[in-house]
PDB file of C-alpha atoms in Angstrom:
ATOM      1  CA  MET A 133      19.366 -19.138  11.713  1.00 64.00           C
ATOM      2  CA  ASN A 134      16.601 -21.145  13.305  1.00 65.00           C
ATOM      3  CA  PRO A 135      13.115 -19.970  12.211  1.00 66.00           C
ATOM      4  CA  MET A 136      11.942 -19.777  15.834  1.00 68.00           C
ATOM      5  CA  THR A 137      14.914 -17.508  16.609  1.00 73.00           C
ATOM      6  CA  ASN A 138      13.892 -15.273  13.702  1.00 70.00           C
ATOM      7  CA  ILE A 139      10.349 -15.070  15.071  1.00 71.00           C
ATOM      8  CA  LYS A 140      11.638 -14.157  18.531  1.00 71.00           C
ATOM      9  CA  ASN A 141      13.990 -11.501  17.094  1.00 70.00           C
ATOM     10  CA  VAL A 142      11.174  -9.838  15.159  1.00 72.00           C
ATOM     11  CA  LEU A 143       8.986  -9.863  18.266  1.00 69.00           C
ATOM     12  CA  LYS A 144      11.814  -8.286  20.310  1.00 72.00           C
ATOM     13  CA  LEU A 145      12.204  -5.528  17.715  1.00 69.00           C
ATOM     14  CA  SER A 146       8.491  -4.774  17.941  1.00 68.00           C
ATOM     15  CA  GLU A 147       8.586  -4.742  21.752  1.00 69.00           C
ATOM     16  CA  ARG A 148      11.531  -2.309  21.748  1.00 68.00           C
ATOM     17  CA  GLU A 149       9.645  -0.054  19.365  1.00 67.00           C
ATOM     18  CA  LEU A 150       6.553  -0.122  21.586  1.00 66.00           C
ATOM     19  CA  ALA A 151       8.677   0.693  24.628  1.00 63.00           C
ATOM     20  CA  GLY A 152       9.782   3.883  22.872  1.00 66.00           C
ATOM     21  CA  ASN A 153      13.504   3.115  22.877  1.00 61.00           C
ATOM     22  CA  SER A 154      13.966   4.046  19.229  1.00 61.00           C
ATOM     23  CA  LYS A 155      13.167   7.214  17.326  1.00 64.00           C
ATOM     24  CA  THR A 156      12.327   5.466  14.049  1.00 65.00           C
ATOM     25  CA  SER A 157      10.579   2.233  13.306  1.00 67.00           C
ATOM     26  CA  TRP A 158      12.567  -0.812  12.245  1.00 62.00           C
ATOM     27  CA  HIS A 159       9.961  -1.221   9.493  1.00 68.00           C
ATOM     28  CA  ASP A 160      11.196   1.980   7.778  1.00 68.00           C
ATOM     29  CA  GLN A 161      13.996   0.191   5.958  1.00 69.00           C
ATOM     30  CA  TYR A 162      11.310  -1.793   4.069  1.00 71.00           C
ATOM     31  CA  ARG A 163       9.157   1.189   3.052  1.00 74.00           C
ATOM     32  CA  ASP A 164       9.897   0.650  -0.660  1.00 73.00           C
ATOM     33  CA  SER A 165       8.588  -2.913  -0.748  1.00 79.00           C
ATOM     34  CA  ALA A 166       5.033  -4.178  -0.392  1.00 85.00           C
ATOM     35  CA  TRP A 167       6.156  -7.847  -0.279  1.00 90.00           C
ATOM     36  CA  ILE A 168       6.298 -10.119   2.748  1.00 92.00           C
ATOM     37  CA  PHE A 169       7.713 -13.596   3.273  1.00 92.00           C
ATOM     38  CA  VAL A 170       5.622 -16.247   5.022  1.00 94.00           C
ATOM     39  CA  GLY A 171       7.369 -19.419   6.125  1.00 93.00           C
ATOM     40  CA  GLY A 172       6.530 -22.521   8.134  1.00 93.00           C
ATOM     41  CA  MET A 173       3.030 -22.865   6.678  1.00 94.00           C
ATOM     42  CA  PRO A 174       1.169 -26.177   6.635  1.00 94.00           C
ATOM     43  CA  TYR A 175       1.747 -27.941   3.318  1.00 93.00           C
ATOM     44  CA  ASP A 176      -1.939 -28.436   2.552  1.00 91.00           C
ATOM     45  CA  LEU A 177      -2.813 -24.710   2.496  1.00 91.00           C
ATOM     46  CA  THR A 178      -3.810 -23.286  -0.883  1.00 90.00           C
ATOM     47  CA  GLU A 179      -3.447 -19.747  -2.219  1.00 90.00           C
ATOM     48  CA  GLY A 180      -7.063 -19.102  -1.255  1.00 90.00           C
ATOM     49  CA  ASP A 181      -6.421 -20.175   2.335  1.00 92.00           C
ATOM     50  CA  VAL A 182      -3.393 -17.903   2.586  1.00 92.00           C
ATOM     51  CA  ILE A 183      -5.350 -14.988   1.121  1.00 92.00           C
ATOM     52  CA  CYS A 184      -8.149 -15.546   3.658  1.00 92.00           C
ATOM     53  CA  VAL A 185      -5.698 -15.241   6.541  1.00 92.00           C
ATOM     54  CA  PHE A 186      -3.561 -12.384   5.237  1.00 93.00           C
ATOM     55  CA  SER A 187      -6.220 -10.219   3.589  1.00 92.00           C
ATOM     56  CA  GLN A 188      -7.439  -9.058   6.986  1.00 93.00           C
ATOM     57  CA  TYR A 189      -4.583  -6.524   6.965  1.00 91.00           C
ATOM     58  CA  GLY A 190      -4.973  -5.214   3.425  1.00 91.00           C
ATOM     59  CA  GLU A 191      -5.716  -5.897  -0.214  1.00 91.00           C
ATOM     60  CA  ILE A 192      -3.472  -8.635  -1.617  1.00 91.00           C
ATOM     61  CA  VAL A 193      -2.458  -8.014  -5.226  1.00 89.00           C
ATOM     62  CA  ASN A 194      -0.072 -10.917  -5.764  1.00 88.00           C
ATOM     63  CA  ILE A 195       0.796 -14.198  -4.081  1.00 90.00           C
ATOM     64  CA  ASN A 196       3.476 -16.711  -4.901  1.00 90.00           C
ATOM     65  CA  LEU A 197       2.890 -19.931  -2.979  1.00 91.00           C
ATOM     66  CA  VAL A 198       6.065 -21.804  -3.798  1.00 91.00           C
ATOM     67  CA  ARG A 199       5.351 -25.339  -5.011  1.00 91.00           C
ATOM     68  CA  ASP A 200       7.474 -28.372  -5.808  1.00 89.00           C
ATOM     69  CA  LYS A 201       8.041 -28.509  -9.571  1.00 86.00           C
ATOM     70  CA  THR A 202       7.541 -32.249  -9.871  1.00 88.00           C
ATOM     71  CA  THR A 203       4.643 -32.913  -7.466  1.00 89.00           C
ATOM     72  CA  GLY A 204       2.975 -29.485  -7.455  1.00 87.00           C
ATOM     73  CA  LYS A 205       2.583 -29.593  -3.662  1.00 90.00           C
ATOM     74  CA  SER A 206       3.252 -26.561  -1.515  1.00 91.00           C
ATOM     75  CA  ARG A 207       6.736 -26.260  -0.042  1.00 94.00           C
ATOM     76  CA  GLY A 208       5.401 -24.423   3.029  1.00 93.00           C
ATOM     77  CA  PHE A 209       6.381 -20.852   2.224  1.00 94.00           C
ATOM     78  CA  ALA A 210       5.013 -17.996   0.160  1.00 94.00           C
ATOM     79  CA  PHE A 211       5.596 -14.416  -0.890  1.00 94.00           C
ATOM     80  CA  ILE A 212       2.686 -11.988  -0.676  1.00 92.00           C
ATOM     81  CA  CYS A 213       2.382  -8.505  -2.165  1.00 90.00           C
ATOM     82  CA  TYR A 214      -0.051  -6.022  -0.636  1.00 89.00           C
ATOM     83  CA  GLU A 215      -1.605  -3.084  -2.452  1.00 87.00           C
ATOM     84  CA  ASP A 216      -0.358  -0.737   0.266  1.00 85.00           C
ATOM     85  CA  GLN A 217       3.012  -1.047   1.993  1.00 84.00           C
ATOM     86  CA  ARG A 218       1.497  -0.123   5.349  1.00 85.00           C
ATOM     87  CA  SER A 219      -0.350  -3.444   5.274  1.00 89.00           C
ATOM     88  CA  THR A 220       2.978  -5.270   5.399  1.00 89.00           C
ATOM     89  CA  ILE A 221       3.754  -3.671   8.748  1.00 87.00           C
ATOM     90  CA  LEU A 222       0.416  -4.810  10.161  1.00 89.00           C
ATOM     91  CA  ALA A 223       0.867  -8.339   8.823  1.00 90.00           C
ATOM     92  CA  VAL A 224       4.411  -8.684  10.165  1.00 89.00           C
ATOM     93  CA  ASP A 225       3.514  -7.283  13.587  1.00 87.00           C
ATOM     94  CA  ASN A 226       0.305  -9.280  14.021  1.00 89.00           C
ATOM     95  CA  LEU A 227       0.822 -12.574  12.195  1.00 91.00           C
ATOM     96  CA  ASN A 228       4.460 -13.363  12.949  1.00 87.00           C
ATOM     97  CA  GLY A 229       4.574 -16.305  15.363  1.00 87.00           C
ATOM     98  CA  ILE A 230       0.904 -17.312  15.181  1.00 90.00           C
ATOM     99  CA  LYS A 231      -0.144 -20.927  14.799  1.00 92.00           C
ATOM    100  CA  ILE A 232      -2.052 -22.178  11.776  1.00 92.00           C
ATOM    101  CA  LEU A 233      -3.064 -25.845  11.906  1.00 92.00           C
ATOM    102  CA  ASN A 234      -0.581 -26.412  14.780  1.00 92.00           C
ATOM    103  CA  ARG A 235       2.334 -24.914  12.848  1.00 92.00           C
ATOM    104  CA  THR A 236       3.994 -21.654  13.899  1.00 91.00           C
ATOM    105  CA  ILE A 237       4.381 -19.392  10.897  1.00 92.00           C
ATOM    106  CA  ARG A 238       7.071 -16.821  10.337  1.00 91.00           C
ATOM    107  CA  VAL A 239       6.148 -13.516   8.681  1.00 91.00           C
ATOM    108  CA  ASP A 240       8.791 -10.983   7.737  1.00 88.00           C
ATOM    109  CA  HIS A 241       9.407  -8.163   5.282  1.00 87.00           C
ATOM    110  CA  CYS A 242      10.933  -8.840   1.868  1.00 85.00           C
ATOM    111  CA  GLU A 243      13.182  -6.017   0.754  1.00 77.00           C
ATOM    112  CA  GLN A 244      13.882  -6.870  -2.879  1.00 76.00           C
ATOM    113  CA  TYR A 245      11.636  -9.698  -3.983  1.00 76.00           C
ATOM    114  CA  ARG A 246      11.680 -10.601  -7.648  1.00 72.00           C
ATOM    115  CA  THR A 247       8.901 -12.701  -9.094  1.00 71.00           C
ATOM    116  CA  PRO A 248       9.891 -15.945 -10.795  1.00 71.00           C
ATOM    117  CA  ASN A 249      10.837 -15.679 -14.442  1.00 64.00           C
ATOM    118  CA  SER A 250       8.172 -17.647 -16.207  1.00 56.00           C
ATOM    119  CA  ASP A 251       6.779 -17.288 -19.704  1.00 55.00           C
ATOM    120  CA  LEU A 252       5.048 -13.875 -19.621  1.00 53.00           C
ATOM    121  CA  THR A 253       2.989 -14.690 -22.726  1.00 59.00           C
ATOM    122  CA  LYS A 254       0.963 -17.343 -20.871  1.00 67.00           C
ATOM    123  CA  ILE A 255      -0.251 -15.014 -18.115  1.00 70.00           C
ATOM    124  CA  ASP A 256      -2.732 -12.161 -18.081  1.00 71.00           C
ATOM    125  CA  GLU A 257      -1.702  -8.543 -18.619  1.00 75.00           C
ATOM    126  CA  MET A 258      -2.119  -7.483 -14.976  1.00 68.00           C
ATOM    127  CA  THR A 259       0.091 -10.278 -13.631  1.00 68.00           C
ATOM    128  CA  ALA A 260       2.729  -9.608 -16.292  1.00 70.00           C
ATOM    129  CA  SER A 261       2.895  -5.922 -15.338  1.00 69.00           C
ATOM    130  CA  LEU A 262       3.149  -6.816 -11.638  1.00 65.00           C
ATOM    131  CA  ARG A 263       6.001  -9.196 -12.373  1.00 64.00           C
ATOM    132  CA  THR A 264       7.931  -6.696 -14.442  1.00 63.00           C
ATOM    133  CA  GLU A 265       7.203  -3.463 -12.551  1.00 65.00           C
ATOM    134  CA  GLY A 266       6.536  -4.809  -9.051  1.00 62.00           C
ATOM    135  CA  CYS A 267       3.901  -3.482  -6.697  1.00 61.00           C
ATOM    136  CA  ALA A 268       5.851  -1.213  -4.398  1.00 59.00           C
ATOM    137  CA  PRO A 269       4.327   2.201  -3.764  1.00 59.00           C
ATOM    138  CA  VAL A 270       5.315   4.927  -6.204  1.00 64.00           C
ATOM    139  CA  VAL A 271       7.181   7.764  -4.561  1.00 64.00           C
ATOM    140  CA  ILE A 272       6.011  11.165  -5.774  1.00 67.00           C
ATOM    141  CA  LYS A 273       8.704  13.828  -5.963  1.00 68.00           C
ATOM    142  CA  THR A 274       8.181  17.092  -4.115  1.00 75.00           C
ATOM    143  CA  GLU A 275       8.412  19.061  -7.363  1.00 78.00           C
ATOM    144  CA  GLU A 276       5.473  17.110  -8.773  1.00 76.00           C
ATOM    145  CA  ILE A 277       3.453  17.680  -5.620  1.00 79.00           C
ATOM    146  CA  SER A 278       4.143  21.430  -5.687  1.00 79.00           C
ATOM    147  CA  LYS A 279       3.071  21.584  -9.360  1.00 82.00           C
ATOM    148  CA  VAL A 280      -0.218  19.861  -8.549  1.00 81.00           C
ATOM    149  CA  ILE A 281      -0.838  22.154  -5.584  1.00 84.00           C
ATOM    150  CA  LYS A 282      -0.055  25.221  -7.725  1.00 86.00           C
ATOM    151  CA  LYS A 283      -2.485  24.102 -10.441  1.00 87.00           C
ATOM    152  CA  GLU A 284      -5.223  23.489  -7.857  1.00 88.00           C
ATOM    153  CA  LYS A 285      -4.640  26.925  -6.362  1.00 88.00           C
ATOM    154  CA  GLN A 286      -4.835  28.585  -9.784  1.00 89.00           C
ATOM    155  CA  HIS A 287      -8.048  26.703 -10.503  1.00 86.00           C
ATOM    156  CA  LYS A 288      -9.573  27.810  -7.175  1.00 88.00           C
ATOM    157  CA  ASP A 289      -8.512  31.429  -7.762  1.00 88.00           C
ATOM    158  CA  LYS A 290     -10.094  31.363 -11.220  1.00 89.00           C
ATOM    159  CA  LYS A 291     -13.357  29.996  -9.822  1.00 87.00           C
ATOM    160  CA  LYS A 292     -13.348  32.613  -7.075  1.00 88.00           C
ATOM    161  CA  LYS A 293     -12.870  35.428  -9.602  1.00 88.00           C
ATOM    162  CA  GLN A 294     -15.767  34.096 -11.687  1.00 88.00           C
ATOM    163  CA  LYS A 295     -17.944  33.886  -8.601  1.00 86.00           C
ATOM    164  CA  ASP A 296     -17.026  37.444  -7.547  1.00 86.00           C
ATOM    165  CA  LYS A 297     -17.814  38.689 -11.071  1.00 85.00           C
ATOM    166  CA  LYS A 298     -21.260  37.072 -10.983  1.00 84.00           C
ATOM    167  CA  SER A 299     -22.062  38.490  -7.556  1.00 84.00           C
ATOM    168  CA  LYS A 300     -21.034  42.018  -8.732  1.00 82.00           C
ATOM    169  CA  LYS A 301     -23.367  41.704 -11.724  1.00 82.00           C
ATOM    170  CA  LYS A 302     -26.233  40.656  -9.438  1.00 81.00           C
ATOM    171  CA  LYS A 303     -25.560  43.597  -7.126  1.00 81.00           C
ATOM    172  CA  LYS A 304     -25.557  45.990 -10.098  1.00 79.00           C
ATOM    173  CA  LYS A 305     -28.891  44.605 -11.318  1.00 77.00           C
ATOM    174  CA  LYS A 306     -30.392  44.932  -7.857  1.00 75.00           C
ATOM    175  CA  SER A 307     -29.162  48.477  -7.436  1.00 75.00           C
ATOM    176  CA  LYS A 308     -30.459  49.475 -10.912  1.00 71.00           C
ATOM    177  CA  SER A 309     -33.870  47.942 -10.237  1.00 71.00           C
ATOM    178  CA  SER A 310     -34.109  49.605  -6.834  1.00 67.00           C
ATOM    179  CA  GLU A 311     -33.081  52.980  -8.383  1.00 65.00           C
ATOM    180  CA  SER A 312     -35.740  52.639 -11.055  1.00 66.00           C
ATOM    181  CA  GLU A 313     -38.362  51.797  -8.411  1.00 63.00           C
ATOM    182  CA  LEU A 314     -37.360  54.874  -6.383  1.00 61.00           C
ATOM    183  CA  SER A 315     -37.526  57.139  -9.451  1.00 63.00           C
ATOM    184  CA  ASP A 316     -40.977  55.747 -10.365  1.00 60.00           C
ATOM    185  CA  ALA A 317     -42.297  56.519  -6.929  1.00 56.00           C
TER     186      ALA A 317
END
C-alpha cells in the first residue's frame, strides 16, 4: 500500500475516534507494545535528530535507525521504543503525516517488533536486556495488586493501633497527674 494512503488511513481512524463513533480506541490493540515505526524520513537524519523530534511525547529508551550495511547511511526509516506505551499514542496521533525537511513522515504502531539479532556481547547490559526482554509495559495481575493493597492496609492498621496505644498512655498520665494535683489541694 502506498505510504501516503497509510497516512490518510491513520488520520481517518483518529478522526472517527474524535467524532465519537467508536466505543474503544483503535490504539487499544497496540497496548502491549511501546514501539512505533517511522518511515519516509530524510536520509541525512541521525539518531539524535530523531530523538529530538520524538522525545517531545515521552522518554525514548531505544531507537533503531535502520542503516545500509555497506555504506552505513540511513535507509529512511526507524523503530522507536518509548518508556511508556501511552507516548506511542501521542506520537502516532501528532506526528503522522508531518513534514521534516520537506519529506512527509509516516508514524504508526508496531505490534510485535523484535530488535535485530546482533552480537549481544559487544553491547552494554541495558541495551542487551532491552533487546531480549523488550520494553513493553509489564501487566500486573489483579491478585498481585490485591496482595499489595492488603499488605498496605495491614501496615496502616498496625500504625493506627500503635498510635491509639500511645494516646491512651498519654491520657492515663494526664488523668493521674490531675488526680494527684486534686488530692494535694
